[in-house]
Short mmCIF file of C-alpha atoms in Angstrom, two decimals:
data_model
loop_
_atom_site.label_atom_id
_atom_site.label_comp_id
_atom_site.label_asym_id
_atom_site.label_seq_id
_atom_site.Cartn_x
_atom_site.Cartn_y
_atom_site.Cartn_z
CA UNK A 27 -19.56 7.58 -7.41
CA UNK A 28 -20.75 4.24 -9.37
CA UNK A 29 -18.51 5.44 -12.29
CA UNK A 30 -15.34 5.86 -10.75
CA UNK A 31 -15.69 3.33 -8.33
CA UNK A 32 -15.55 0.61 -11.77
CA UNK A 33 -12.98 2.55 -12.76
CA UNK A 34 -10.91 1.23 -10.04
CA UNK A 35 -12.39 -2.30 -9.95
CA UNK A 36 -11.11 -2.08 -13.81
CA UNK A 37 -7.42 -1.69 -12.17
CA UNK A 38 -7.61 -4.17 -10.05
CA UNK A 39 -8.97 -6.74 -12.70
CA UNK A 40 -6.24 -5.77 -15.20
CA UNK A 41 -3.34 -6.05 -12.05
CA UNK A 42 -5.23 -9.56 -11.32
CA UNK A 43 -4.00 -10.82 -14.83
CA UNK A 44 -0.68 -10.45 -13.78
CA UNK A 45 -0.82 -11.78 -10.20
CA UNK A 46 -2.98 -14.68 -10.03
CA UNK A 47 -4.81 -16.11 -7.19
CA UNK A 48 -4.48 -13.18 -4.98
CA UNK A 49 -7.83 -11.23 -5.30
CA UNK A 50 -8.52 -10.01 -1.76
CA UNK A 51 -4.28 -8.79 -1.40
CA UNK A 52 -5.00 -6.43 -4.75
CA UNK A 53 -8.12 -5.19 -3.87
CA UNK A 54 -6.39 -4.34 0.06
CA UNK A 55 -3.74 -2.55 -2.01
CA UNK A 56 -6.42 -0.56 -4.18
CA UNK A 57 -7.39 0.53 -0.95
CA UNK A 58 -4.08 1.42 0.00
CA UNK A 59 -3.34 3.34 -2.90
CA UNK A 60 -6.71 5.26 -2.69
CA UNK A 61 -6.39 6.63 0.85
CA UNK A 62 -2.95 8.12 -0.18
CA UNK A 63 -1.10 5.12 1.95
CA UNK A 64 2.01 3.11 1.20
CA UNK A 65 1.85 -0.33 1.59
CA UNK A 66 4.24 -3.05 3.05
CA UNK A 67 4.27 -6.68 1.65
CA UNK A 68 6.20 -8.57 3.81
CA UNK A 69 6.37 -13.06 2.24
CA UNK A 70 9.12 -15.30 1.21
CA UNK A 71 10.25 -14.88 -2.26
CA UNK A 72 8.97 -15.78 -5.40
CA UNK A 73 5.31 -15.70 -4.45
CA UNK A 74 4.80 -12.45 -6.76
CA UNK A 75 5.28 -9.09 -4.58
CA UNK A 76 7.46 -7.70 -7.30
CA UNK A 77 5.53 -7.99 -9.89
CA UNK A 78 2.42 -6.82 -8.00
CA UNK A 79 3.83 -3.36 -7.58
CA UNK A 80 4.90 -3.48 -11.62
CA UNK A 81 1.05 -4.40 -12.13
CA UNK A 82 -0.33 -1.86 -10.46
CA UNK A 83 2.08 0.93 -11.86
CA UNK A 84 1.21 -0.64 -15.44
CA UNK A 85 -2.34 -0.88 -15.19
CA UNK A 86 -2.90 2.75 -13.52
CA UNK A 87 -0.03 4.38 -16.30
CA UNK A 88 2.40 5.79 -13.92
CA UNK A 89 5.66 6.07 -12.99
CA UNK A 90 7.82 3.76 -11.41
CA UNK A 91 11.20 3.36 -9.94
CA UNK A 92 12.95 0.05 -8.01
CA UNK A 93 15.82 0.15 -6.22
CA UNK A 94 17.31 -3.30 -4.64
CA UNK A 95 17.55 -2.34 -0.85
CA UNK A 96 21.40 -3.82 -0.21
CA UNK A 97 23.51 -2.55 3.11
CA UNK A 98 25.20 -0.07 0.57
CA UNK A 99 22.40 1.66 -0.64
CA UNK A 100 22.60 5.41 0.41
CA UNK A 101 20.01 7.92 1.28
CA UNK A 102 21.39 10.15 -1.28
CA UNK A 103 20.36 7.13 -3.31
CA UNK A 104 17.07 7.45 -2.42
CA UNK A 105 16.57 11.00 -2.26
CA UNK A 106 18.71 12.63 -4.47
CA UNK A 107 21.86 14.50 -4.16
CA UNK A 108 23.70 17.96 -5.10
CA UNK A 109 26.43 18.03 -7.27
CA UNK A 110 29.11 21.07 -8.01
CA UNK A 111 28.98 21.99 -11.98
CA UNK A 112 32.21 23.89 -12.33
CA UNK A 113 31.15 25.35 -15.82
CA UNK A 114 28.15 27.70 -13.67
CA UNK A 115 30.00 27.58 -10.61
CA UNK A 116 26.39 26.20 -8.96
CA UNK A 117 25.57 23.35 -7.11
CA UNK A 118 23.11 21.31 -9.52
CA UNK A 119 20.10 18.78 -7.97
CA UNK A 120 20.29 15.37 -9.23
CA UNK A 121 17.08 13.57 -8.20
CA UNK A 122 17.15 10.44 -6.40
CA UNK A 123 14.66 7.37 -7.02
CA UNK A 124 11.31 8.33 -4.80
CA UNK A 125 11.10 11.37 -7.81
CA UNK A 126 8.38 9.09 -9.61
CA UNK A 127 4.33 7.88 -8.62
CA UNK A 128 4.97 4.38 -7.68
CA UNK A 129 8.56 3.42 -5.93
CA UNK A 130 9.05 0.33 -5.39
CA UNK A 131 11.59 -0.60 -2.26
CA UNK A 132 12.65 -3.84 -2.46
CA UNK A 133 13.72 -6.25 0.66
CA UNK A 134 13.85 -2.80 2.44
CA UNK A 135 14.58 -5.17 5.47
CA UNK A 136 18.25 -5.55 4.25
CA UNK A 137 19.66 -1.77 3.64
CA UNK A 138 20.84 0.46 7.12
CA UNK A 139 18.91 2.16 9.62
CA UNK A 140 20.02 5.49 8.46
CA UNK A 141 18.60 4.56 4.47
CA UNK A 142 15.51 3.12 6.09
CA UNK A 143 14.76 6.56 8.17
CA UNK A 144 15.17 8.55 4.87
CA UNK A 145 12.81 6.90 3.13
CA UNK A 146 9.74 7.05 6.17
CA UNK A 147 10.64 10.69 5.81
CA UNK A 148 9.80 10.84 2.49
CA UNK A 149 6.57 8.83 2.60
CA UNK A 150 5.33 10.71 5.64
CA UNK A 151 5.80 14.15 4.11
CA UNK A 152 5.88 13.81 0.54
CA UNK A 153 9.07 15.81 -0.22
CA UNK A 154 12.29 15.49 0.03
CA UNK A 155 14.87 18.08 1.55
CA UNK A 156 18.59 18.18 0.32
CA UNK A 157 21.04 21.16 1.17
CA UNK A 158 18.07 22.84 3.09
CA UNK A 159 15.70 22.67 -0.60
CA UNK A 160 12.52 21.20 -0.10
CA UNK A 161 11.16 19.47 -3.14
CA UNK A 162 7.71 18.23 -3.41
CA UNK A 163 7.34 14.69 -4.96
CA UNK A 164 5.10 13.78 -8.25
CA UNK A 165 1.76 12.90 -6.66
CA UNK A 166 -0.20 10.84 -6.65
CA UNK A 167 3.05 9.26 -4.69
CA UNK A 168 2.94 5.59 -2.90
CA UNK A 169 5.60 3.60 -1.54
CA UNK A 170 5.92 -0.35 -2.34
CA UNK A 171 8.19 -1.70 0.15
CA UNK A 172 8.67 -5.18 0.11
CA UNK A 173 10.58 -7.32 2.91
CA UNK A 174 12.03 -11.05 3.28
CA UNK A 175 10.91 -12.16 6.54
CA UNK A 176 13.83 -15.14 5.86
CA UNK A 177 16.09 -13.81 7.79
CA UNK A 178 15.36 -10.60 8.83
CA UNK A 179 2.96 3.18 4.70
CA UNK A 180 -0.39 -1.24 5.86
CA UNK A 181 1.16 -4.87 5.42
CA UNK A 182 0.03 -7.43 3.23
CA UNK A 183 0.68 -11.00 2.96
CA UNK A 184 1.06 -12.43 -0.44
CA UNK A 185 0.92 -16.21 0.43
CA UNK A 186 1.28 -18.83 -1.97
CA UNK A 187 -1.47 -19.14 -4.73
CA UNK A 188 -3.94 -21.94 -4.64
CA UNK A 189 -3.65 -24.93 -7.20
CA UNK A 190 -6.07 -23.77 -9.65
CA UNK A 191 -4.18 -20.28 -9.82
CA UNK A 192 -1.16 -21.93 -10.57
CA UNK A 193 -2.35 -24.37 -12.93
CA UNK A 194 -3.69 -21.27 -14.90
CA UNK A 195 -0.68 -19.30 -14.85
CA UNK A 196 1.63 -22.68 -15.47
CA UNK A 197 -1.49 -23.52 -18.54
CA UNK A 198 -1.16 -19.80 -20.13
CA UNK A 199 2.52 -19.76 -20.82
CA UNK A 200 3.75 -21.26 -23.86
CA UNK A 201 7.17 -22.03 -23.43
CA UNK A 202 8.24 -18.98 -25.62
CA UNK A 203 5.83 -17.12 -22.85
CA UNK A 204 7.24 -18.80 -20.17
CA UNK A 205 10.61 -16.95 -21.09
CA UNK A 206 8.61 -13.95 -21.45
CA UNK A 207 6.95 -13.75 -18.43
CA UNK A 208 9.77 -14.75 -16.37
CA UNK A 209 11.67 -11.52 -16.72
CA UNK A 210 8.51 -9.09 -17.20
CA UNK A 211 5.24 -10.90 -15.73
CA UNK A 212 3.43 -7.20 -15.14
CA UNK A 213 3.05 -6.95 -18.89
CA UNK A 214 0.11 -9.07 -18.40
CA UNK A 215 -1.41 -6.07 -16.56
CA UNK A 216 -2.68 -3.56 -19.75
CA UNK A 217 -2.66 -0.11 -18.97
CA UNK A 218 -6.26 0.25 -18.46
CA UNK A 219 -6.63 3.70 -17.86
CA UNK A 220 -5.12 4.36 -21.89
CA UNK A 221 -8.14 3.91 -23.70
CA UNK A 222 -9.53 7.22 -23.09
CA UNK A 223 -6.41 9.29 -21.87
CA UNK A 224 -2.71 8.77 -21.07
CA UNK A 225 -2.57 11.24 -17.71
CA UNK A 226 -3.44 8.11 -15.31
CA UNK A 227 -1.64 10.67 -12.19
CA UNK A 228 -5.11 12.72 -12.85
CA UNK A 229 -7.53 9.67 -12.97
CA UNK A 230 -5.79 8.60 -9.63
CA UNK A 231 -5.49 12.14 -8.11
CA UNK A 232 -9.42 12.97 -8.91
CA UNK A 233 -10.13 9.08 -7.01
CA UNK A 234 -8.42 9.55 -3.89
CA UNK A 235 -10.04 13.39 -4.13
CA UNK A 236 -13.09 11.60 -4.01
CA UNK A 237 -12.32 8.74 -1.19
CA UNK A 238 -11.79 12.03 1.00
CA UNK A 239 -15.22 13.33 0.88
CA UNK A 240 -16.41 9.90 1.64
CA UNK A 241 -19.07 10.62 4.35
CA UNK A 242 -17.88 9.30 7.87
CA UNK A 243 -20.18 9.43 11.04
CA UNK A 244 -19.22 11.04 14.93
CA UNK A 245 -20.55 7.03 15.97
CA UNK A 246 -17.61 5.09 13.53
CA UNK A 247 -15.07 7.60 14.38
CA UNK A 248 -15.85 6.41 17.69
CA UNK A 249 -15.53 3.22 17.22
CA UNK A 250 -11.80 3.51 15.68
CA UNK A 251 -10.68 5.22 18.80
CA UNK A 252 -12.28 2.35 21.03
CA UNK A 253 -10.35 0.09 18.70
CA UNK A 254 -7.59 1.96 18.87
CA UNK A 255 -7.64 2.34 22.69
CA UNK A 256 -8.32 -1.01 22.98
CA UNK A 257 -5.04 -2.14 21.79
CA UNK A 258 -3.44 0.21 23.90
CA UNK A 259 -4.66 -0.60 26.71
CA UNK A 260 -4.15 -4.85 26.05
CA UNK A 261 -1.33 -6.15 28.26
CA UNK A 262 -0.02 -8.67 25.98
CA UNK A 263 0.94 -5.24 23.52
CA UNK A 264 4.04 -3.32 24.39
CA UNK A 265 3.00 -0.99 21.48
CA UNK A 266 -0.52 0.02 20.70
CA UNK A 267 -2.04 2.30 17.93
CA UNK A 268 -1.11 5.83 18.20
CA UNK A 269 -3.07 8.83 16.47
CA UNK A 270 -1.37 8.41 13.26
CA UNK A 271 -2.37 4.71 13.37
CA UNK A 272 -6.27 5.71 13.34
CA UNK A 273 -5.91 8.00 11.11
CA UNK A 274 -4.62 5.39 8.65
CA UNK A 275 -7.76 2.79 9.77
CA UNK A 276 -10.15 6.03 8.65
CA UNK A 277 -8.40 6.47 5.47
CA UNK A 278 -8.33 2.62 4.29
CA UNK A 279 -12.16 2.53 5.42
CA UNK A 280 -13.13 5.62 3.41
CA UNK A 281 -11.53 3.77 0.24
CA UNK A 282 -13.35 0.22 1.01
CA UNK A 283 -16.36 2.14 0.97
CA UNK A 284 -16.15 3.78 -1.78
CA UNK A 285 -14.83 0.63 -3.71
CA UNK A 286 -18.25 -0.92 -2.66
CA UNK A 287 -19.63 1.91 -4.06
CA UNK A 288 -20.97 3.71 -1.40
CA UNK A 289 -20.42 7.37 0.01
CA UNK A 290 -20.53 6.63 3.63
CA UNK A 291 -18.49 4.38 5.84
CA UNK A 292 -20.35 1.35 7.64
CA UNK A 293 -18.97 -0.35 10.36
CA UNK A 294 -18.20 -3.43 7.97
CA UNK A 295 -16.05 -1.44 5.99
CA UNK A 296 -13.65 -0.93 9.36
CA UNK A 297 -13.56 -4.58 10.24
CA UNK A 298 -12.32 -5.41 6.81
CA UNK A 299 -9.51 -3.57 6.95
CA UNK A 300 -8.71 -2.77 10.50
CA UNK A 301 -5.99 -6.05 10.79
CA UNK A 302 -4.01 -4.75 7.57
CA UNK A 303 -3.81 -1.12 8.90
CA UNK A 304 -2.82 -2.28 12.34
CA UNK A 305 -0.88 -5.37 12.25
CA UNK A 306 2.23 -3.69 11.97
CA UNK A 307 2.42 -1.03 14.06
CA UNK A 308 2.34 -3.49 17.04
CA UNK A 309 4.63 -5.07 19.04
CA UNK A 310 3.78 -8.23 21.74
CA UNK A 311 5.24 -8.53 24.96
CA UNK A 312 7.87 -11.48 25.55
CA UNK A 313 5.44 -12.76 27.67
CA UNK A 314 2.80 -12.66 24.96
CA UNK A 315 5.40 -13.94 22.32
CA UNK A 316 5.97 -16.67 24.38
CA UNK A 317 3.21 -17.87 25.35
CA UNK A 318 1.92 -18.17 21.76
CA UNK A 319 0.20 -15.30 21.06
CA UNK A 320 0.31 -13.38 18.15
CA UNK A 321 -0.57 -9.93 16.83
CA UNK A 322 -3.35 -11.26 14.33
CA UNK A 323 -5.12 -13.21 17.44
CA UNK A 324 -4.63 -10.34 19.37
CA UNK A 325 -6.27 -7.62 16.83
CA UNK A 326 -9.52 -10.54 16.28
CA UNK A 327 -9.70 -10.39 20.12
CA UNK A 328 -10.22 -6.54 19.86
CA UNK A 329 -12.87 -6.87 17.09
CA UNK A 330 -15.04 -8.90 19.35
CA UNK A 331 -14.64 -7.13 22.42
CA UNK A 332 -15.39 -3.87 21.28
CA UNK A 333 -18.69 -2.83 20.69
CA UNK A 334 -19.45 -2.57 16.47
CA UNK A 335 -21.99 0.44 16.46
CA UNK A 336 -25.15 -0.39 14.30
CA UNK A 337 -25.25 -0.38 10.68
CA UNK A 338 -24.96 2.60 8.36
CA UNK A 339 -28.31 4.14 6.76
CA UNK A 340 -27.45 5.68 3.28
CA UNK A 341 -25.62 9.28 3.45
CA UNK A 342 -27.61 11.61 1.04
CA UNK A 343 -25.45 14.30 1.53
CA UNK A 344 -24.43 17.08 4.62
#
């Protein structure tokens, strides 16, 4: 467990050289990334959420597509699409962009409905279906989508760097870097996983194996359906966390455990992580909204209230 658990701290130290002054967002990701998630980074532009997806493709050696979410972006786009040959007389697949590990949506917030719904389809089941083929995507498989709230599968914040982050960044680049960086930052982030072997899709696949078997008791699966229920059941929520929604919490505690390099899930591990896998799967009333509320006070509100069971003792196996 120690091993591969540094393994994955290595990848988010190498994605850290690339996106400064955001530790806690690229270790949340990691997490992400582990349980088999997507993630959404929802910030104003030019605070890095670009080049945090490159990083991470970079530094973990798989790969990536982008495709600039605009209103004319298709789902054929996106998925793929059949085309006649006449020389074979046979309709002939031509894959779309989500055929690769790491796909990277950005301002997904600005393409149609209809594009949108095509791509949660393909990040719920991991395939794509055109002209009644089902085609299984390249795993491991995880969805960057990025959105502008100017204007407007866990959401992260970037937020703006603190001074001493951007001092360093400004201090490293020469101007010649500066010119550089400014049209491929991620390069910063060294594929990390290259030193030994080039298949990075195994080193990730064999992780996320391994984040599954992470030991989790009947008492903190308990405790995520209280949590879960406990938004529910909040009046100021028109929307609380379904099913799915706890599933997600499990998964993204699993992988903080096992990036703190244990085997079994502790109650701190679920209160770490609970606000990034919930936030957006809520919705406030208008009475809530207006009378100042928000989702993030809401979720804190739930932490306190409901009881945190005692701590974990080591798991030494079934």
């Amino acid at each position: 467990m120690q091993n591969i658990n540094e393994k994955a701290l290595a990848v988010t130290a190498e994605v850290s050289k690339a996106v400064l002054g955001k530790p806690e967002v690229v270790l949340k990701i990691m997490m992400a990334i582990l349980a088999r998630g997507h993630v959404l980074i929802e910030d104003i532009p030019g605070v890095g959420k670009t080049t945090l997806a490159q990083a991470f493709a970079r530094a973990m050696d798989l790969t990536q597509n982008r495709v600039q979410f605009t209103p004319d972006v298709l789902p054929s786009d996106i998925v793929g699409f059949s085309l006649y040959q006449k020389e074979t007389g046979k309709f002939v697949y031509h894959p779309g962009a989500v055929m690769c590990n790491l796909f990277l949506a950005d301002e997904i917030n600005r393409t149609s409905a209809r594009t949108q719904s095509a791509l949660l389809e393909v990040m719920e089941e991991s395939a794509v279906t055109v002209d009644g083929v089902t085609r299984v995507l390249p795993q491991p498989f995880t969805v960057f989508a990025t959105e502008n709230p100017v204007g407007s599968v866990v959401r992260r914040c970037c937020r703006n760097p603190s001074w001493t982050a951007l001092w360093s960044a400004w201090s490293w680049a020469t101007p010649m870097r500066r010119r550089k960086w400014r049209f491929c930052p991620a390069s910063r982030a060294a594929p990390c996983w290259t030193v030994c072997s080039r298949d990075g899709q195994k080193r990730l696949l064999a992780m996320q194996q391994q984040v599954d078997e992470v030991y989790m008791s009947d008492e903190i699966r308990r405790y995520i359906v209280e949590l879960s229920r406990a938004t529910r059941q909040d009046s100021r929520l028109m929307l609380g966390l379904s099913p799915r929604a706890s599933l997600a919490v499990a998964g993204m505690a699993r992988a903080a455990a096992f990036l703190g390099g244990r085997n079994y899930v502790a109650p701190q591990d679920i209160t770490a992580i609970f606000a990034d896998a919930a936030r957006h799967r809520l919705c406030l009333t208008e009475q809530a909204r207006t009378g100042g509320d928000t989702v993030q006070n809401i979720l804190e509100d739930v932490l306190h209230t409901v009881p945190r069971p005692r701590p974990e003792k080591p798991f030494h196996g079934r």
